[in-house]
C-alpha cells in the first residue's frame, strides 16, 4: 500500500512522477522531494518556486518545509532567494541535529555551502504580474493568490513510512521577510507515521493561529478518520475565527492516515487537490464548502483540467 495527497491541481505532474517511484518501492521522502521539486520547477505556477510571485520589493522569497514521520525530523527554510529548489534545502536541513529552521541569508549561506543549485527565480511573467498588481493594489487587501498558494503534500510509502512537505512563494506582495504557515511545523504541515499527516494552504496568518495541521493529526490519533478530522478542524476553527475576529482567511487542508485513507476540508468555494494511491492513479478533485459548512468533493472534469492548464499558460500582459 502507498498513497499521496497534495494541495491544488498544480501538484498533478509531481504526484504522477512520485507515484511511479512509490510503485517501484521508493522511500516516501524521495518521492515527496521529487513531487515538490517538480512543482517548484514549473514557471507557470505563480505561487511556488520558479515563477513564484514576488514580494513588495519585487524579490521572490521562498519558504519550504520537510518532515519525516518516522523520526519526526524537521527541516524548514524561510524567505530564501535565488535557489532553485527550496524543498531540497529543507530536506537537507532535516538531517541536521540542530539549526533545522533557517531563514534569509543564513538559509542561503547553508544552501551555498551544500552546493544547491542557484537560480534567479524571478521570471518575466512574474514581473508583469507584479507591475499589474502595483496598479491594482491601492484598493485591495492582500490574500492568497486565487486558485494557487502553497503546494503541500503528505506521502505514505509501501514500508509504512510517512513524510510531509510544503513549498510556496507566500503571499503575493508580502513584506520582505514575511513568513506564513508553510514552513512552520504544526501549522503548514505535520506528520507522524504512527498516525498520519496533514498539510495546509491558505492565509498563513490565520492558519498559524490554529496550528491546524497538528490539530488534524491529533484528531486522527484520537480515532477520527482523515475526513472527519479535516472537517472538524476546519469547521470549528473557521467558526472560532469568525466569532472572535469577525472573519476567517482562506483555509484548505488535506490529510492522509497511515492506512492510505484520506480527507480534505476547505472554507473556500473551489479548492482543487490531487490524490494517488496503489489502487488509483493521480486524480484531480474539486472540493467546496456546502451551505452547512461541510466539505464535499468530486472528480474534476477533463474540461476543467484543460481550462486550468490553458489559463496558467496564457501569455501575461501588462495592464493599461
Ligand atoms: N499559506 C502560505 C502563506 O501564507 O504564505
mmCIF file of C-alpha atoms and ligand atoms in Angstrom:
data_model
loop_
_atom_site.group_PDB
_atom_site.id
_atom_site.type_symbol
_atom_site.label_atom_id
_atom_site.label_comp_id
_atom_site.label_asym_id
_atom_site.label_seq_id
_atom_site.Cartn_x
_atom_site.Cartn_y
_atom_site.Cartn_z
ATOM 1 C CA UNK A 1 0.000 0.000 0.000
ATOM 2 C CA UNK A 2 1.167 3.540 -0.763
ATOM 3 C CA UNK A 3 -0.500 6.911 -1.254
ATOM 4 C CA UNK A 4 -0.075 10.601 -1.679
ATOM 5 C CA UNK A 5 -2.356 13.631 -1.321
ATOM 6 C CA UNK A 6 -1.461 17.160 -2.412
ATOM 7 C CA UNK A 7 -2.958 20.645 -2.478
ATOM 8 C CA UNK A 8 -4.055 22.202 -5.784
ATOM 9 C CA UNK A 9 -4.162 20.967 -9.349
ATOM 10 C CA UNK A 10 -0.609 22.267 -9.849
ATOM 11 C CA UNK A 11 0.623 19.193 -7.925
ATOM 12 C CA UNK A 12 -0.650 16.735 -10.569
ATOM 13 C CA UNK A 13 2.524 16.200 -12.614
ATOM 14 C CA UNK A 14 4.633 15.947 -9.459
ATOM 15 C CA UNK A 15 2.260 13.415 -7.888
ATOM 16 C CA UNK A 16 2.261 11.385 -11.112
ATOM 17 C CA UNK A 17 6.055 11.252 -11.102
ATOM 18 C CA UNK A 18 6.145 10.396 -7.392
ATOM 19 C CA UNK A 19 3.544 7.635 -7.838
ATOM 20 C CA UNK A 20 5.829 5.909 -10.308
ATOM 21 C CA UNK A 21 8.596 5.994 -7.711
ATOM 22 C CA UNK A 22 6.287 4.732 -4.961
ATOM 23 C CA UNK A 23 5.100 1.895 -7.191
ATOM 24 C CA UNK A 24 8.766 0.874 -7.544
ATOM 25 C CA UNK A 25 9.096 0.800 -3.740
ATOM 26 C CA UNK A 26 10.774 4.210 -3.327
ATOM 27 C CA UNK A 27 11.025 5.901 0.065
ATOM 28 C CA UNK A 28 8.316 8.444 0.946
ATOM 29 C CA UNK A 29 10.906 11.211 1.434
ATOM 30 C CA UNK A 30 12.436 10.691 -2.013
ATOM 31 C CA UNK A 31 9.026 10.557 -3.700
ATOM 32 C CA UNK A 32 7.908 13.694 -1.914
ATOM 33 C CA UNK A 33 11.045 15.675 -2.731
ATOM 34 C CA UNK A 34 10.647 14.714 -6.391
ATOM 35 C CA UNK A 35 6.974 15.760 -6.441
ATOM 36 C CA UNK A 36 7.511 19.136 -4.772
ATOM 37 C CA UNK A 37 10.600 19.944 -6.877
ATOM 38 C CA UNK A 38 8.516 19.261 -9.989
ATOM 39 C CA UNK A 39 6.037 21.977 -8.929
ATOM 40 C CA UNK A 40 8.879 24.336 -7.965
ATOM 41 C CA UNK A 41 10.411 23.937 -11.429
ATOM 42 C CA UNK A 42 7.259 24.884 -13.355
ATOM 43 C CA UNK A 43 7.328 28.550 -14.317
ATOM 44 C CA UNK A 44 3.543 28.692 -14.885
ATOM 45 C CA UNK A 45 2.617 28.159 -11.238
ATOM 46 C CA UNK A 46 2.641 31.592 -9.678
ATOM 47 C CA UNK A 47 2.804 30.680 -6.017
ATOM 48 C CA UNK A 48 5.643 28.151 -5.796
ATOM 49 C CA UNK A 49 9.314 28.143 -6.799
ATOM 50 C CA UNK A 50 10.428 29.383 -10.216
ATOM 51 C CA UNK A 51 7.902 31.935 -11.459
ATOM 52 C CA UNK A 52 6.535 32.459 -7.931
ATOM 53 C CA UNK A 53 5.157 35.943 -7.401
ATOM 54 C CA UNK A 54 7.460 38.441 -5.701
ATOM 55 C CA UNK A 55 7.207 40.473 -2.511
ATOM 56 C CA UNK A 56 6.543 44.217 -2.464
ATOM 57 C CA UNK A 57 10.189 44.882 -3.382
ATOM 58 C CA UNK A 58 9.869 42.645 -6.461
ATOM 59 C CA UNK A 59 12.022 39.917 -4.926
ATOM 60 C CA UNK A 60 10.967 36.260 -4.901
ATOM 61 C CA UNK A 61 11.317 34.965 -1.334
ATOM 62 C CA UNK A 62 10.538 31.284 -0.943
ATOM 63 C CA UNK A 63 9.509 29.149 2.036
ATOM 64 C CA UNK A 64 9.555 25.348 2.320
ATOM 65 C CA UNK A 65 9.484 22.580 4.905
ATOM 66 C CA UNK A 66 10.006 18.845 5.172
ATOM 67 C CA UNK A 67 9.025 16.487 7.991
ATOM 68 C CA UNK A 68 9.830 12.808 8.450
ATOM 69 C CA UNK A 69 7.026 10.871 10.131
ATOM 70 C CA UNK A 70 9.284 8.103 11.477
ATOM 71 C CA UNK A 71 11.940 10.158 13.221
ATOM 72 C CA UNK A 72 9.902 13.416 13.474
ATOM 73 C CA UNK A 73 12.935 15.138 11.911
ATOM 74 C CA UNK A 74 12.096 18.610 10.604
ATOM 75 C CA UNK A 75 13.806 20.959 8.166
ATOM 76 C CA UNK A 76 12.477 24.381 7.201
ATOM 77 C CA UNK A 77 13.580 27.419 5.221
ATOM 78 C CA UNK A 78 12.059 30.872 5.046
ATOM 79 C CA UNK A 79 12.495 33.896 2.769
ATOM 80 C CA UNK A 80 15.156 32.199 0.634
ATOM 81 C CA UNK A 81 16.198 33.990 -2.553
ATOM 82 C CA UNK A 82 17.875 32.694 -5.694
ATOM 83 C CA UNK A 83 17.831 28.945 -5.112
ATOM 84 C CA UNK A 84 16.036 26.610 -7.497
ATOM 85 C CA UNK A 85 14.540 24.115 -5.074
ATOM 86 C CA UNK A 86 13.849 25.239 -1.504
ATOM 87 C CA UNK A 87 12.383 21.790 -0.749
ATOM 88 C CA UNK A 88 15.809 20.184 -1.246
ATOM 89 C CA UNK A 89 17.384 22.651 1.175
ATOM 90 C CA UNK A 90 14.619 21.999 3.729
ATOM 91 C CA UNK A 91 15.079 18.245 3.457
ATOM 92 C CA UNK A 92 18.840 18.571 3.880
ATOM 93 C CA UNK A 93 18.235 20.678 6.995
ATOM 94 C CA UNK A 94 16.024 17.908 8.396
ATOM 95 C CA UNK A 95 19.153 15.729 8.596
ATOM 96 C CA UNK A 96 20.915 18.181 10.924
ATOM 97 C CA UNK A 97 20.935 17.660 14.676
ATOM 98 C CA UNK A 98 20.118 21.329 15.368
ATOM 99 C CA UNK A 99 19.738 24.521 13.290
ATOM 100 C CA UNK A 100 16.818 22.937 11.444
ATOM 101 C CA UNK A 101 14.923 26.135 10.580
ATOM 102 C CA UNK A 102 16.965 28.756 8.733
ATOM 103 C CA UNK A 103 15.754 31.961 7.122
ATOM 104 C CA UNK A 104 17.052 34.576 4.709
ATOM 105 C CA UNK A 105 20.804 34.989 4.422
ATOM 106 C CA UNK A 106 21.524 32.149 6.846
ATOM 107 C CA UNK A 107 19.489 29.714 4.765
ATOM 108 C CA UNK A 108 21.175 30.941 1.584
ATOM 109 C CA UNK A 109 24.659 30.512 3.066
ATOM 110 C CA UNK A 110 23.729 26.969 4.122
ATOM 111 C CA UNK A 111 22.376 26.182 0.653
ATOM 112 C CA UNK A 112 25.511 27.608 -0.969
ATOM 113 C CA UNK A 113 27.740 25.525 1.317
ATOM 114 C CA UNK A 114 25.833 22.372 0.416
ATOM 115 C CA UNK A 115 26.063 23.052 -3.302
ATOM 116 C CA UNK A 116 22.375 23.563 -4.061
ATOM 117 C CA UNK A 117 21.553 24.992 -7.471
ATOM 118 C CA UNK A 118 21.453 28.789 -7.634
ATOM 119 C CA UNK A 119 18.829 30.362 -9.893
ATOM 120 C CA UNK A 120 17.211 33.739 -10.402
ATOM 121 C CA UNK A 121 13.642 32.772 -9.577
ATOM 122 C CA UNK A 122 12.030 35.987 -10.863
ATOM 123 C CA UNK A 123 10.585 35.372 -14.337
ATOM 124 C CA UNK A 124 9.428 37.950 -16.880
ATOM 125 C CA UNK A 125 5.845 36.690 -16.403
ATOM 126 C CA UNK A 126 6.077 37.261 -12.653
ATOM 127 C CA UNK A 127 7.412 40.796 -13.262
ATOM 128 C CA UNK A 128 4.374 41.566 -15.424
ATOM 129 C CA UNK A 129 2.028 40.242 -12.729
ATOM 130 C CA UNK A 130 3.918 42.388 -10.222
ATOM 131 C CA UNK A 131 3.575 45.530 -12.306
ATOM 132 C CA UNK A 132 -0.153 44.859 -12.842
ATOM 133 C CA UNK A 133 -0.612 44.283 -9.146
ATOM 134 C CA UNK A 134 1.127 47.525 -8.209
ATOM 135 C CA UNK A 135 -1.537 49.295 -10.284
ATOM 136 C CA UNK A 136 -4.425 47.430 -8.589
ATOM 137 C CA UNK A 137 -3.191 47.219 -5.055
ATOM 138 C CA UNK A 138 -4.314 50.533 -3.647
ATOM 139 C CA UNK A 139 -7.920 49.227 -3.363
ATOM 140 C CA UNK A 140 -7.269 45.659 -2.231
ATOM 141 C CA UNK A 141 -6.288 43.595 0.785
ATOM 142 C CA UNK A 142 -3.524 41.003 0.444
ATOM 143 C CA UNK A 143 -4.868 37.469 0.142
ATOM 144 C CA UNK A 144 -3.627 34.137 -1.211
ATOM 145 C CA UNK A 145 -3.376 34.094 -4.981
ATOM 146 C CA UNK A 146 -6.684 32.703 -6.272
ATOM 147 C CA UNK A 147 -6.529 29.020 -7.196
ATOM 148 C CA UNK A 148 -2.939 28.589 -6.044
ATOM 149 C CA UNK A 149 -0.942 29.233 -2.884
ATOM 150 C CA UNK A 150 1.141 26.595 -1.109
ATOM 151 C CA UNK A 151 1.814 23.189 -2.533
ATOM 152 C CA UNK A 152 1.563 20.831 0.437
ATOM 153 C CA UNK A 153 1.804 17.055 0.298
ATOM 154 C CA UNK A 154 1.552 14.014 2.539
ATOM 155 C CA UNK A 155 3.066 10.730 1.389
ATOM 156 C CA UNK A 156 2.864 7.112 2.602
ATOM 157 C CA UNK A 157 5.221 4.543 1.119
ATOM 158 C CA UNK A 158 4.951 0.762 0.890
ATOM 159 C CA UNK A 159 7.044 0.399 4.061
ATOM 160 C CA UNK A 160 4.557 2.493 6.068
ATOM 161 C CA UNK A 161 6.973 5.433 6.201
ATOM 162 C CA UNK A 162 5.197 8.789 6.013
ATOM 163 C CA UNK A 163 6.568 12.256 5.180
ATOM 164 C CA UNK A 164 5.025 15.674 4.584
ATOM 165 C CA UNK A 165 6.358 18.743 2.786
ATOM 166 C CA UNK A 166 5.395 22.235 1.627
ATOM 167 C CA UNK A 167 6.736 24.908 -0.714
ATOM 168 C CA UNK A 168 5.485 28.409 -1.514
ATOM 169 C CA UNK A 169 6.395 31.934 -2.540
ATOM 170 C CA UNK A 170 3.839 33.052 0.084
ATOM 171 C CA UNK A 171 1.524 35.998 -0.223
ATOM 172 C CA UNK A 172 1.886 37.988 -3.405
ATOM 173 C CA UNK A 173 3.201 41.477 -2.474
ATOM 174 C CA UNK A 174 4.101 40.410 1.062
ATOM 175 C CA UNK A 175 6.577 42.439 3.083
ATOM 176 C CA UNK A 176 10.196 41.469 2.719
ATOM 177 C CA UNK A 177 10.967 38.841 5.386
ATOM 178 C CA UNK A 178 7.337 37.860 5.944
ATOM 179 C CA UNK A 179 6.785 34.166 6.744
ATOM 180 C CA UNK A 180 3.466 32.378 6.535
ATOM 181 C CA UNK A 181 2.373 28.982 7.807
ATOM 182 C CA UNK A 182 4.041 26.848 5.136
ATOM 183 C CA UNK A 183 7.494 26.430 6.714
ATOM 184 C CA UNK A 184 6.052 26.284 10.241
ATOM 185 C CA UNK A 185 5.722 22.739 11.583
ATOM 186 C CA UNK A 186 2.277 22.123 13.063
ATOM 187 C CA UNK A 187 0.688 24.889 11.003
ATOM 188 C CA UNK A 188 1.650 24.265 7.352
ATOM 189 C CA UNK A 189 2.330 20.540 7.851
ATOM 190 C CA UNK A 190 2.676 17.760 10.377
ATOM 191 C CA UNK A 191 3.209 14.033 10.052
ATOM 192 C CA UNK A 192 3.626 11.052 12.341
ATOM 193 C CA UNK A 193 3.994 7.640 10.664
ATOM 194 C CA UNK A 194 2.171 6.068 13.617
ATOM 195 C CA UNK A 195 -0.927 8.125 12.785
ATOM 196 C CA UNK A 196 -0.905 10.142 9.549
ATOM 197 C CA UNK A 197 -0.150 13.603 8.216
ATOM 198 C CA UNK A 198 -1.790 16.860 7.186
ATOM 199 C CA UNK A 199 -0.884 19.984 5.252
ATOM 200 C CA UNK A 200 -2.461 23.402 4.787
ATOM 201 C CA UNK A 201 -2.861 26.072 2.151
ATOM 202 C CA UNK A 202 -4.454 29.451 2.607
ATOM 203 C CA UNK A 203 -3.849 32.645 4.507
ATOM 204 C CA UNK A 204 -0.807 31.837 6.638
ATOM 205 C CA UNK A 205 -1.560 34.468 9.259
ATOM 206 C CA UNK A 206 -4.855 32.693 10.078
ATOM 207 C CA UNK A 207 -3.684 29.101 9.543
ATOM 208 C CA UNK A 208 -0.952 29.697 12.144
ATOM 209 C CA UNK A 209 -3.489 30.843 14.751
ATOM 210 C CA UNK A 210 -4.846 27.278 14.910
ATOM 211 C CA UNK A 211 -1.740 25.075 14.382
ATOM 212 C CA UNK A 212 -4.259 23.298 12.245
ATOM 213 C CA UNK A 213 -2.119 20.592 10.612
ATOM 214 C CA UNK A 214 -1.070 19.348 14.046
ATOM 215 C CA UNK A 215 -4.685 19.553 15.194
ATOM 216 C CA UNK A 216 -5.792 17.260 12.356
ATOM 217 C CA UNK A 217 -3.108 14.688 13.165
ATOM 218 C CA UNK A 218 -4.110 14.877 16.831
ATOM 219 C CA UNK A 219 -7.749 14.248 15.923
ATOM 220 C CA UNK A 220 -6.747 11.269 13.757
ATOM 221 C CA UNK A 221 -4.741 9.923 16.689
ATOM 222 C CA UNK A 222 -7.908 10.120 18.784
ATOM 223 C CA UNK A 223 -9.627 7.856 16.267
ATOM 224 C CA UNK A 224 -11.196 10.190 13.706
ATOM 225 C CA UNK A 225 -10.908 9.319 10.024
ATOM 226 C CA UNK A 226 -8.890 11.815 7.927
ATOM 227 C CA UNK A 227 -12.166 13.205 6.519
ATOM 228 C CA UNK A 228 -13.742 13.587 9.966
ATOM 229 C CA UNK A 229 -10.563 15.187 11.324
ATOM 230 C CA UNK A 230 -10.297 17.682 8.450
ATOM 231 C CA UNK A 231 -13.993 18.583 8.599
ATOM 232 C CA UNK A 232 -13.938 19.027 12.339
ATOM 233 C CA UNK A 233 -10.722 21.056 12.475
ATOM 234 C CA UNK A 234 -11.534 23.411 9.603
ATOM 235 C CA UNK A 235 -15.185 23.986 10.509
ATOM 236 C CA UNK A 236 -14.566 24.630 14.168
ATOM 237 C CA UNK A 237 -11.518 26.834 13.620
ATOM 238 C CA UNK A 238 -13.199 28.816 10.847
ATOM 239 C CA UNK A 239 -16.166 29.404 13.203
ATOM 240 C CA UNK A 240 -13.836 30.368 16.053
ATOM 241 C CA UNK A 241 -12.021 32.947 13.925
ATOM 242 C CA UNK A 242 -15.314 34.424 12.711
ATOM 243 C CA UNK A 243 -16.647 34.626 16.282
ATOM 244 C CA UNK A 244 -13.543 36.270 17.711
ATOM 245 C CA UNK A 245 -12.326 38.337 14.777
ATOM 246 C CA UNK A 246 -15.352 38.766 12.509
ATOM 247 C CA UNK A 247 -13.672 36.980 9.612
ATOM 248 C CA UNK A 248 -11.564 33.957 8.689
ATOM 249 C CA UNK A 249 -8.933 33.798 5.961
ATOM 250 C CA UNK A 250 -8.923 31.145 3.228
ATOM 251 C CA UNK A 251 -8.036 27.737 4.619
ATOM 252 C CA UNK A 252 -7.881 24.341 2.902
ATOM 253 C CA UNK A 253 -6.438 21.195 4.460
ATOM 254 C CA UNK A 254 -5.520 17.755 3.182
ATOM 255 C CA UNK A 255 -4.758 14.661 5.257
ATOM 256 C CA UNK A 256 -3.838 11.009 4.869
ATOM 257 C CA UNK A 257 -3.546 8.387 7.600
ATOM 258 C CA UNK A 258 -1.103 5.501 7.758
ATOM 259 C CA UNK A 259 -3.688 3.209 6.143
ATOM 260 C CA UNK A 260 -3.762 5.387 2.999
ATOM 261 C CA UNK A 261 -7.233 6.787 3.812
ATOM 262 C CA UNK A 262 -7.524 10.480 3.070
ATOM 263 C CA UNK A 263 -9.617 13.559 3.735
ATOM 264 C CA UNK A 264 -9.943 17.206 2.828
ATOM 265 C CA UNK A 265 -11.732 20.315 4.083
ATOM 266 C CA UNK A 266 -11.960 23.887 2.898
ATOM 267 C CA UNK A 267 -13.681 27.169 3.683
ATOM 268 C CA UNK A 268 -13.441 28.469 0.101
ATOM 269 C CA UNK A 269 -15.616 27.965 -2.995
ATOM 270 C CA UNK A 270 -13.282 25.790 -5.049
ATOM 271 C CA UNK A 271 -10.227 24.002 -3.761
ATOM 272 C CA UNK A 272 -8.521 21.555 -6.109
ATOM 273 C CA UNK A 273 -6.390 18.708 -4.812
ATOM 274 C CA UNK A 274 -4.714 15.564 -6.100
ATOM 275 C CA UNK A 275 -4.757 12.017 -4.727
ATOM 276 C CA UNK A 276 -2.864 8.923 -5.844
ATOM 277 C CA UNK A 277 -2.874 5.506 -4.190
ATOM 278 C CA UNK A 278 -1.833 1.996 -5.155
ATOM 279 C CA UNK A 279 -5.422 1.479 -6.340
ATOM 280 C CA UNK A 280 -5.898 4.826 -8.073
ATOM 281 C CA UNK A 281 -3.723 6.844 -10.479
ATOM 282 C CA UNK A 282 -3.150 10.529 -9.685
ATOM 283 C CA UNK A 283 -6.615 12.122 -9.811
ATOM 284 C CA UNK A 284 -7.646 15.769 -9.527
ATOM 285 C CA UNK A 285 -10.646 16.551 -7.301
ATOM 286 C CA UNK A 286 -12.533 19.760 -6.638
ATOM 287 C CA UNK A 287 -13.704 20.424 -3.087
ATOM 288 C CA UNK A 288 -16.153 23.039 -1.932
ATOM 289 C CA UNK A 289 -17.966 24.037 1.206
ATOM 290 C CA UNK A 290 -21.737 23.498 1.282
ATOM 291 C CA UNK A 291 -24.286 25.758 2.999
ATOM 292 C CA UNK A 292 -23.798 23.911 6.315
ATOM 293 C CA UNK A 293 -20.031 24.425 6.141
ATOM 294 C CA UNK A 294 -19.389 20.749 5.283
ATOM 295 C CA UNK A 295 -16.838 19.969 2.583
ATOM 296 C CA UNK A 296 -17.956 17.972 -0.455
ATOM 297 C CA UNK A 297 -15.787 16.967 -3.403
ATOM 298 C CA UNK A 298 -15.963 15.407 -6.838
ATOM 299 C CA UNK A 299 -13.512 14.443 -9.587
ATOM 300 C CA UNK A 300 -12.525 17.400 -11.772
ATOM 301 C CA UNK A 301 -13.800 17.143 -15.349
ATOM 302 C CA UNK A 302 -11.425 16.909 -18.290
ATOM 303 C CA UNK A 303 -12.672 20.338 -19.394
ATOM 304 C CA UNK A 304 -11.847 21.873 -16.017
ATOM 305 C CA UNK A 305 -8.342 20.426 -16.086
ATOM 306 C CA UNK A 306 -7.726 21.636 -19.646
ATOM 307 C CA UNK A 307 -9.022 25.116 -18.896
ATOM 308 C CA UNK A 308 -6.785 25.286 -15.835
ATOM 309 C CA UNK A 309 -3.712 24.500 -17.904
ATOM 310 C CA UNK A 310 -4.662 26.983 -20.635
ATOM 311 C CA UNK A 311 -5.278 29.760 -18.116
ATOM 312 C CA UNK A 312 -1.936 29.181 -16.434
ATOM 313 C CA UNK A 313 -0.054 29.155 -19.730
ATOM 314 C CA UNK A 314 -1.824 32.158 -21.293
ATOM 315 C CA UNK A 315 0.615 34.964 -22.101
ATOM 316 C CA UNK A 316 0.962 37.522 -19.299
ATOM 317 C CA UNK A 317 0.089 41.034 -20.465
ATOM 318 C CA UNK A 318 0.763 44.379 -18.898
ATOM 319 C CA UNK A 319 -2.474 46.173 -17.977
ATOM 320 C CA UNK A 320 -3.080 49.676 -19.304
HETATM 321 N N1 LIG B 1 -0.030 29.763 3.017
HETATM 322 C C1 LIG B 1 1.070 30.428 2.522
HETATM 323 C C2 LIG B 1 1.369 31.694 3.150
HETATM 324 O O1 LIG B 1 0.522 32.286 3.803
HETATM 325 O O2 LIG B 1 2.467 32.156 3.000
#
